[in-house]
mmCIF file of C-alpha atoms and ligand atoms in Angstrom:
data_model
loop_
_atom_site.group_PDB
_atom_site.id
_atom_site.type_symbol
_atom_site.label_atom_id
_atom_site.label_comp_id
_atom_site.label_asym_id
_atom_site.label_seq_id
_atom_site.Cartn_x
_atom_site.Cartn_y
_atom_site.Cartn_z
ATOM 1 C CA MET A 1 -25.306 20.889 -12.705
ATOM 2 C CA ILE A 2 -27.675 21.709 -15.876
ATOM 3 C CA PHE A 3 -24.977 22.550 -18.148
ATOM 4 C CA PHE A 4 -23.189 19.707 -17.213
ATOM 5 C CA VAL A 5 -26.099 17.472 -18.293
ATOM 6 C CA ILE A 6 -26.560 19.505 -21.746
ATOM 7 C CA GLU A 7 -22.925 18.657 -22.336
ATOM 8 C CA MET A 8 -23.234 14.985 -21.593
ATOM 9 C CA LYS A 9 -26.230 15.011 -23.498
ATOM 10 C CA GLN A 10 -24.190 16.483 -26.603
ATOM 11 C CA ALA A 11 -21.491 14.342 -26.581
ATOM 12 C CA ILE A 12 -23.796 11.447 -26.475
ATOM 13 C CA ASP A 13 -25.547 12.899 -29.522
ATOM 14 C CA LYS A 14 -22.246 13.054 -31.380
ATOM 15 C CA ALA A 15 -20.952 9.501 -30.689
ATOM 16 C CA CYS A 16 -24.610 8.057 -31.637
ATOM 17 C CA ASN A 17 -24.101 9.969 -34.825
ATOM 18 C CA LEU A 18 -20.576 8.885 -35.781
ATOM 19 C CA ILE A 19 -21.531 5.116 -34.940
ATOM 20 C CA ILE A 20 -24.352 5.285 -37.146
ATOM 21 C CA LYS A 21 -22.464 6.935 -40.063
ATOM 22 C CA LEU A 22 -19.780 4.057 -39.489
ATOM 23 C CA GLN A 23 -22.342 1.266 -39.571
ATOM 24 C CA GLN A 24 -23.737 2.739 -42.496
ATOM 25 C CA LEU A 25 -20.003 2.598 -44.135
ATOM 26 C CA LYS A 26 -19.147 -1.102 -43.034
ATOM 27 C CA LYS A 27 -19.673 -3.989 -40.473
ATOM 28 C CA ILE A 28 -17.795 -2.442 -37.458
ATOM 29 C CA ARG A 29 -14.708 -4.117 -35.781
ATOM 30 C CA GLY A 30 -14.611 -2.707 -32.485
ATOM 31 C CA TYR A 31 -13.428 -3.428 -28.823
ATOM 32 C CA VAL A 32 -14.181 -2.037 -25.506
ATOM 33 C CA LEU A 33 -10.511 -1.161 -23.279
ATOM 34 C CA THR A 34 -11.762 -1.046 -19.421
ATOM 35 C CA GLY A 35 -10.120 0.076 -16.336
ATOM 36 C CA ALA A 36 -11.143 0.226 -12.434
ATOM 37 C CA GLY A 37 -13.424 2.766 -13.004
ATOM 38 C CA VAL A 38 -15.810 0.250 -14.487
ATOM 39 C CA SER A 39 -16.024 -1.749 -11.464
ATOM 40 C CA LYS A 40 -16.087 1.078 -8.822
ATOM 41 C CA ALA A 41 -19.932 0.599 -8.380
ATOM 42 C CA SER A 42 -19.673 -3.057 -7.683
ATOM 43 C CA ASP A 43 -17.362 -1.763 -4.377
ATOM 44 C CA ILE A 44 -14.198 -2.831 -6.137
ATOM 45 C CA PRO A 45 -11.558 0.286 -5.369
ATOM 46 C CA THR A 46 -9.474 1.958 -8.219
ATOM 47 C CA PHE A 47 -5.860 2.158 -7.697
ATOM 48 C CA ARG A 48 -5.451 5.710 -8.135
ATOM 49 C CA GLY A 49 -7.452 8.966 -7.167
ATOM 50 C CA GLU A 50 -9.355 9.475 -4.095
ATOM 51 C CA ASP A 51 -9.666 6.249 -2.062
ATOM 52 C CA GLY A 52 -7.897 4.805 -4.705
ATOM 53 C CA LEU A 53 -5.646 1.831 -3.079
ATOM 54 C CA TRP A 54 -2.332 3.393 -4.145
ATOM 55 C CA GLU A 55 -3.427 6.019 -1.527
ATOM 56 C CA ARG A 56 -3.812 3.418 1.032
ATOM 57 C CA TYR A 57 -0.946 1.067 0.299
ATOM 58 C CA ASP A 58 2.638 1.677 -1.065
ATOM 59 C CA PHE A 59 2.858 -0.635 -4.289
ATOM 60 C CA GLU A 60 6.165 -1.277 -3.684
ATOM 61 C CA GLU A 61 5.628 -3.127 -0.124
ATOM 62 C CA VAL A 62 2.190 -4.954 -1.713
ATOM 63 C CA ALA A 63 2.437 -5.349 -5.446
ATOM 64 C CA THR A 64 6.039 -6.459 -6.482
ATOM 65 C CA TYR A 65 7.402 -9.980 -6.637
ATOM 66 C CA ASP A 66 10.364 -9.029 -4.592
ATOM 67 C CA ALA A 67 7.945 -7.626 -1.788
ATOM 68 C CA TRP A 68 6.108 -10.722 -2.175
ATOM 69 C CA ILE A 69 8.501 -13.181 -1.741
ATOM 70 C CA ARG A 70 10.172 -11.542 0.969
ATOM 71 C CA ASN A 71 7.017 -11.907 2.969
ATOM 72 C CA PRO A 72 4.263 -14.106 1.585
ATOM 73 C CA GLU A 73 2.406 -14.463 4.406
ATOM 74 C CA LYS A 74 2.000 -10.917 4.935
ATOM 75 C CA ILE A 75 0.516 -10.491 1.709
ATOM 76 C CA TRP A 76 -1.251 -13.462 0.990
ATOM 77 C CA LYS A 77 -3.503 -11.906 4.245
ATOM 78 C CA LEU A 78 -3.962 -9.067 2.271
ATOM 79 C CA TYR A 79 -4.761 -10.718 -0.908
ATOM 80 C CA GLN A 80 -6.971 -12.990 1.056
ATOM 81 C CA GLU A 81 -9.257 -10.138 1.502
ATOM 82 C CA GLY A 82 -8.979 -9.027 -2.229
ATOM 83 C CA ILE A 83 -10.127 -12.165 -3.281
ATOM 84 C CA ASP A 84 -13.080 -12.798 -1.502
ATOM 85 C CA LEU A 85 -14.164 -9.021 -2.265
ATOM 86 C CA ILE A 86 -13.780 -9.792 -5.817
ATOM 87 C CA LEU A 87 -15.454 -13.334 -5.528
ATOM 88 C CA ASN A 88 -18.563 -11.551 -4.076
ATOM 89 C CA ALA A 89 -18.690 -8.681 -6.338
ATOM 90 C CA GLN A 90 -21.457 -8.610 -8.979
ATOM 91 C CA PRO A 91 -21.512 -6.914 -12.378
ATOM 92 C CA ASN A 92 -23.121 -3.231 -12.308
ATOM 93 C CA ALA A 93 -24.895 -1.378 -15.409
ATOM 94 C CA ALA A 94 -21.617 -0.490 -16.962
ATOM 95 C CA HIS A 95 -20.765 -4.134 -17.178
ATOM 96 C CA LYS A 96 -24.012 -5.058 -18.537
ATOM 97 C CA ALA A 97 -24.103 -2.111 -20.959
ATOM 98 C CA ILE A 98 -20.383 -3.349 -22.218
ATOM 99 C CA PHE A 99 -22.223 -6.612 -22.615
ATOM 100 C CA GLN A 100 -24.611 -5.056 -24.831
ATOM 101 C CA LEU A 101 -22.157 -3.456 -27.003
ATOM 102 C CA GLU A 102 -21.268 -7.281 -28.036
ATOM 103 C CA ASN A 103 -24.961 -7.867 -28.771
ATOM 104 C CA LEU A 104 -25.187 -4.974 -30.743
ATOM 105 C CA ASN A 105 -22.111 -5.686 -32.778
ATOM 106 C CA LEU A 106 -20.104 -2.511 -32.160
ATOM 107 C CA SER A 107 -17.626 -4.454 -29.991
ATOM 108 C CA GLN A 108 -16.169 -8.063 -30.387
ATOM 109 C CA PHE A 109 -13.576 -7.792 -27.652
ATOM 110 C CA VAL A 110 -13.376 -6.551 -24.152
ATOM 111 C CA ILE A 111 -9.719 -5.730 -23.473
ATOM 112 C CA THR A 112 -9.431 -5.458 -19.844
ATOM 113 C CA GLN A 113 -7.150 -4.280 -16.941
ATOM 114 C CA ASN A 114 -8.905 -5.395 -14.348
ATOM 115 C CA VAL A 115 -8.599 -8.894 -12.530
ATOM 116 C CA ASP A 116 -12.228 -9.410 -11.155
ATOM 117 C CA SER A 117 -14.141 -11.574 -13.883
ATOM 118 C CA LEU A 118 -16.904 -9.051 -13.705
ATOM 119 C CA HIS A 119 -17.069 -8.829 -17.531
ATOM 120 C CA GLN A 120 -17.312 -12.504 -17.804
ATOM 121 C CA LYS A 121 -20.124 -12.694 -15.055
ATOM 122 C CA ALA A 122 -21.981 -9.804 -17.106
ATOM 123 C CA GLY A 123 -22.087 -12.380 -20.086
ATOM 124 C CA SER A 124 -19.137 -10.644 -21.998
ATOM 125 C CA LYS A 125 -17.732 -13.716 -24.471
ATOM 126 C CA ASN A 126 -14.176 -12.190 -25.736
ATOM 127 C CA VAL A 127 -12.418 -11.012 -22.643
ATOM 128 C CA ILE A 128 -8.805 -10.692 -22.772
ATOM 129 C CA GLU A 129 -7.233 -9.976 -19.170
ATOM 130 C CA VAL A 130 -4.044 -8.028 -19.891
ATOM 131 C CA HIS A 131 -2.959 -8.111 -15.939
ATOM 132 C CA GLY A 132 -3.944 -11.335 -15.146
ATOM 133 C CA ASN A 133 -6.857 -12.466 -12.945
ATOM 134 C CA PHE A 134 -6.954 -12.064 -9.018
ATOM 135 C CA THR A 135 -9.252 -15.355 -8.512
ATOM 136 C CA ARG A 136 -6.607 -17.579 -10.406
ATOM 137 C CA ILE A 137 -3.531 -18.477 -8.312
ATOM 138 C CA LYS A 138 -0.349 -20.022 -10.079
ATOM 139 C CA CYS A 139 2.854 -22.169 -8.728
ATOM 140 C CA THR A 140 5.925 -19.999 -8.409
ATOM 141 C CA ALA A 141 8.028 -23.226 -9.203
ATOM 142 C CA CYS A 142 5.980 -25.352 -11.652
ATOM 143 C CA GLY A 143 3.265 -22.661 -12.971
ATOM 144 C CA ARG A 144 0.249 -24.902 -12.274
ATOM 145 C CA LYS A 145 -2.727 -22.758 -12.079
ATOM 146 C CA GLN A 146 -6.065 -22.768 -10.209
ATOM 147 C CA ILE A 147 -9.071 -20.931 -10.231
ATOM 148 C CA LEU A 148 -10.370 -20.212 -6.710
ATOM 149 C CA SER A 149 -14.225 -20.507 -5.748
ATOM 150 C CA LYS A 150 -13.044 -18.851 -2.231
ATOM 151 C CA SER A 151 -9.911 -17.420 -1.050
ATOM 152 C CA PRO A 152 -6.982 -19.893 0.292
ATOM 153 C CA GLU A 153 -7.883 -21.172 4.007
ATOM 154 C CA LYS A 154 -4.313 -21.835 4.658
ATOM 155 C CA ILE A 155 -1.904 -19.113 4.039
ATOM 156 C CA PRO A 156 0.364 -18.734 2.219
ATOM 157 C CA PRO A 157 -1.125 -21.793 -0.010
ATOM 158 C CA PHE A 158 1.348 -24.393 -1.494
ATOM 159 C CA CYS A 159 0.987 -26.155 -4.432
ATOM 160 C CA ASP A 160 1.703 -30.122 -4.764
ATOM 161 C CA CYS A 161 5.193 -29.777 -6.002
ATOM 162 C CA GLY A 162 5.625 -28.201 -2.513
ATOM 163 C CA SER A 163 6.517 -24.746 -3.883
ATOM 164 C CA LEU A 164 4.377 -21.447 -3.454
ATOM 165 C CA PHE A 165 1.176 -20.388 -5.081
ATOM 166 C CA ARG A 166 1.070 -16.575 -5.955
ATOM 167 C CA PRO A 167 -1.974 -14.854 -7.305
ATOM 168 C CA ASP A 168 -1.603 -15.044 -11.456
ATOM 169 C CA VAL A 169 -1.897 -11.179 -11.982
ATOM 170 C CA VAL A 170 0.989 -8.950 -12.992
ATOM 171 C CA LEU A 171 2.839 -7.114 -10.355
ATOM 172 C CA PHE A 172 4.743 -4.234 -10.566
ATOM 173 C CA ASN A 173 7.649 -4.611 -13.027
ATOM 174 C CA GLU A 174 6.809 -7.979 -14.515
ATOM 175 C CA SER A 175 6.030 -7.926 -18.312
ATOM 176 C CA LEU A 176 2.288 -8.697 -19.624
ATOM 177 C CA PRO A 177 1.065 -12.224 -20.627
ATOM 178 C CA GLU A 178 2.379 -12.386 -24.067
ATOM 179 C CA LYS A 179 -0.462 -14.281 -25.818
ATOM 180 C CA GLU A 180 -3.180 -11.751 -24.344
ATOM 181 C CA ILE A 181 -1.234 -8.410 -24.963
ATOM 182 C CA SER A 182 0.089 -9.353 -28.349
ATOM 183 C CA LYS A 183 -3.623 -10.179 -29.030
ATOM 184 C CA ALA A 184 -4.697 -6.899 -27.658
ATOM 185 C CA PHE A 185 -2.324 -5.349 -30.028
ATOM 186 C CA ASP A 186 -3.723 -6.926 -33.149
ATOM 187 C CA ILE A 187 -7.103 -6.112 -32.357
ATOM 188 C CA ALA A 188 -6.247 -2.470 -31.611
ATOM 189 C CA ALA A 189 -4.743 -2.090 -34.865
ATOM 190 C CA LYS A 190 -7.340 -3.489 -36.737
ATOM 191 C CA SER A 191 -10.397 -1.742 -35.292
ATOM 192 C CA ASP A 192 -13.030 0.753 -36.567
ATOM 193 C CA LEU A 193 -14.215 1.756 -33.224
ATOM 194 C CA VAL A 194 -12.851 1.894 -29.514
ATOM 195 C CA PHE A 195 -14.874 2.526 -26.323
ATOM 196 C CA VAL A 196 -12.305 3.529 -23.600
ATOM 197 C CA ILE A 197 -14.061 3.351 -20.477
ATOM 198 C CA GLY A 198 -12.750 4.142 -16.624
ATOM 199 C CA THR A 199 -9.239 3.645 -17.197
ATOM 200 C CA SER A 200 -6.737 6.533 -16.076
ATOM 201 C CA ALA A 201 -4.492 6.189 -18.884
ATOM 202 C CA GLU A 202 -1.534 5.721 -16.751
ATOM 203 C CA VAL A 203 -0.144 2.200 -16.873
ATOM 204 C CA ILE A 204 1.483 1.291 -20.438
ATOM 205 C CA PRO A 205 1.145 -0.851 -22.638
ATOM 206 C CA ALA A 206 -2.617 -1.029 -22.170
ATOM 207 C CA ALA A 207 -2.793 2.876 -22.560
ATOM 208 C CA THR A 208 -1.285 2.698 -25.726
ATOM 209 C CA LEU A 209 -3.788 0.665 -27.214
ATOM 210 C CA PRO A 210 -6.690 3.617 -28.013
ATOM 211 C CA LEU A 211 -3.356 5.625 -29.682
ATOM 212 C CA ILE A 212 -3.015 2.584 -31.998
ATOM 213 C CA SER A 213 -6.476 2.689 -32.854
ATOM 214 C CA LYS A 214 -6.587 6.215 -33.602
ATOM 215 C CA ARG A 215 -3.183 6.259 -35.612
ATOM 216 C CA ASN A 216 -5.402 3.463 -38.026
ATOM 217 C CA GLY A 217 -8.442 5.629 -38.648
ATOM 218 C CA ALA A 218 -10.570 4.478 -35.550
ATOM 219 C CA VAL A 219 -13.126 6.259 -33.860
ATOM 220 C CA VAL A 220 -12.600 6.661 -30.146
ATOM 221 C CA ILE A 221 -15.011 7.317 -27.739
ATOM 222 C CA VAL A 222 -13.788 7.998 -23.759
ATOM 223 C CA PHE A 223 -15.962 7.449 -20.746
ATOM 224 C CA ASN A 224 -14.524 8.838 -17.779
ATOM 225 C CA PRO A 225 -15.407 11.255 -15.014
ATOM 226 C CA GLU A 226 -12.006 12.778 -15.140
ATOM 227 C CA LYS A 227 -10.271 14.158 -18.495
ATOM 228 C CA THR A 228 -7.458 11.422 -18.906
ATOM 229 C CA THR A 229 -4.742 12.114 -21.785
ATOM 230 C CA HIS A 230 -6.854 9.708 -23.877
ATOM 231 C CA VAL A 231 -9.447 12.592 -24.065
ATOM 232 C CA GLN A 232 -6.740 14.172 -26.121
ATOM 233 C CA ILE A 233 -6.956 11.879 -28.907
ATOM 234 C CA ALA A 234 -10.818 10.917 -28.641
ATOM 235 C CA ASP A 235 -13.597 11.952 -31.014
ATOM 236 C CA VAL A 236 -15.813 12.101 -28.313
ATOM 237 C CA PHE A 237 -15.454 12.675 -24.432
ATOM 238 C CA ILE A 238 -18.467 11.428 -22.238
ATOM 239 C CA GLN A 239 -17.765 12.652 -18.909
ATOM 240 C CA GLY A 240 -19.444 11.102 -15.981
ATOM 241 C CA LYS A 241 -19.657 7.786 -14.303
ATOM 242 C CA CYS A 242 -19.722 4.994 -16.572
ATOM 243 C CA GLU A 243 -22.619 2.803 -14.504
ATOM 244 C CA GLU A 244 -24.980 6.045 -15.546
ATOM 245 C CA THR A 245 -23.414 7.205 -18.654
ATOM 246 C CA LEU A 246 -23.232 3.778 -20.746
ATOM 247 C CA PRO A 247 -27.142 3.021 -20.282
ATOM 248 C CA ILE A 248 -27.918 6.446 -21.619
ATOM 249 C CA PHE A 249 -25.972 5.987 -24.373
ATOM 250 C CA LEU A 250 -27.151 2.943 -24.738
ATOM 251 C CA GLN A 251 -30.748 3.921 -24.809
ATOM 252 C CA GLU A 252 -30.160 6.923 -27.285
ATOM 253 C CA LEU A 253 -28.155 4.411 -29.663
ATOM 254 C CA THR A 254 -31.242 2.169 -29.419
ATOM 255 C CA LYS A 255 -34.254 4.233 -29.948
ATOM 256 C CA GLU A 256 -36.246 4.218 -32.922
HETATM 257 P P1 OAD B 301 -6.926 3.542 -12.082
HETATM 258 O O1 OAD B 301 -7.386 3.212 -10.743
HETATM 259 O O2 OAD B 301 -5.613 4.177 -12.203
HETATM 260 O O3 OAD B 301 -8.106 4.529 -12.754
HETATM 261 C C1 OAD B 301 -9.039 4.434 -12.608
HETATM 262 C C2 OAD B 301 -9.878 5.569 -13.410
HETATM 263 O O4 OAD B 301 -11.433 5.154 -13.709
HETATM 264 C C3 OAD B 301 -9.720 6.798 -13.220
HETATM 265 O O5 OAD B 301 -9.354 7.561 -14.511
HETATM 266 C C4 OAD B 301 -10.709 7.473 -13.005
HETATM 267 O O6 OAD B 301 -11.219 8.798 -13.304
HETATM 268 C C5 OAD B 301 -12.198 6.544 -13.453
HETATM 269 N N1 OAD B 301 -13.208 6.181 -12.534
HETATM 270 C C6 OAD B 301 -13.579 6.295 -11.285
HETATM 271 N N2 OAD B 301 -14.682 6.229 -11.087
HETATM 272 C C7 OAD B 301 -15.294 5.823 -12.519
HETATM 273 C C8 OAD B 301 -16.650 5.677 -13.073
HETATM 274 N N3 OAD B 301 -17.760 5.688 -11.661
HETATM 275 N N4 OAD B 301 -16.965 5.231 -14.048
HETATM 276 C C9 OAD B 301 -15.830 5.543 -14.893
HETATM 277 N N5 OAD B 301 -14.552 5.795 -14.617
HETATM 278 C C10 OAD B 301 -14.141 6.089 -13.407
HETATM 279 O O7 OAD B 301 -7.210 2.385 -12.495
HETATM 280 P P2 OAD B 301 -6.629 1.562 -14.152
HETATM 281 O O8 OAD B 301 -6.649 2.671 -15.196
HETATM 282 O O9 OAD B 301 -7.407 0.436 -14.507
HETATM 283 O O10 OAD B 301 -2.059 -2.558 -13.089
HETATM 284 O O11 OAD B 301 -5.056 1.442 -13.660
HETATM 285 C C11 OAD B 301 -4.314 0.502 -14.452
HETATM 286 C C12 OAD B 301 -3.461 -0.025 -13.793
HETATM 287 O O12 OAD B 301 -2.662 0.460 -12.848
HETATM 288 C C13 OAD B 301 -4.326 -1.642 -13.161
HETATM 289 O O13 OAD B 301 -4.666 -2.325 -14.018
HETATM 290 C C14 OAD B 301 -3.194 -2.041 -12.312
HETATM 291 C C15 OAD B 301 -2.586 -0.604 -11.393
HETATM 292 O O14 OAD B 301 -1.206 -0.458 -11.292
HETATM 293 C C16 OAD B 301 -1.768 -3.841 -12.463
HETATM 294 O O15 OAD B 301 -2.363 -4.299 -11.158
HETATM 295 C C17 OAD B 301 -0.760 -4.296 -13.019
#
């Protein structure tokens, strides 16, 4: 345990030194890439790993368009619970620390694979949602979108045009929203610093963003309890739960 704490402290010191050096050279252009691990402390489950959603559900049965259109009522019932969970969730210390990175001018964008709006609730301004948003629904015919303040009471919900509404999230085998992903690639290519937080690096294209940044000379800092493949390209790996490590990192970075 003590060894683990020392290792974390050394990694945090290294990250702070790299950032201070970078700040002396230029005005930093940075971004944060986040995944489900950031929202775990807000009681929103991750997808992979112990207690992950894909341990409990077969994604082919719940997260593909085919499955969805085959039995919208069944899947909407399940999604109804998810929408309520997300609408009631509150940002945790990690979301708040990520907002602080923006205030410190170390990051100008949050590129997130999360669909829970918790970065926005924590105050982050430029949030790019590459996998959509679970609290928004979209008509399967006319494309009309609606933001929910509570889960739909009548299942499945229908649009005024008479067609089914679906959640406005990216399902398996679907393409990512074009505007968001092209903006994300552009940011990744132009950044000097990237914080990769709470993502397994299993899903492309989002997982390739830090690789692009690294190839263009950016400093890459990874926060995760597990050694993901992003650790291979990281300048610093800060191992641990991000709701614990990020506040310590910020405290170290901002101390006189
Ligand atoms: P995953 O569930 O694949 O990975 C979660 C990551 O969070 C893992 O690397 C964990 O080690 C890490 N983690 C767990 N607890 C953490 C904590 N307290 N602090 C920091 N990290 C923690 O989630 P994503 O990488 O977001 O796509 O998954 C990517 C995409 O796969 C999702 O957006 C979703 C899914 O299929 C779509 O729905 C399109």
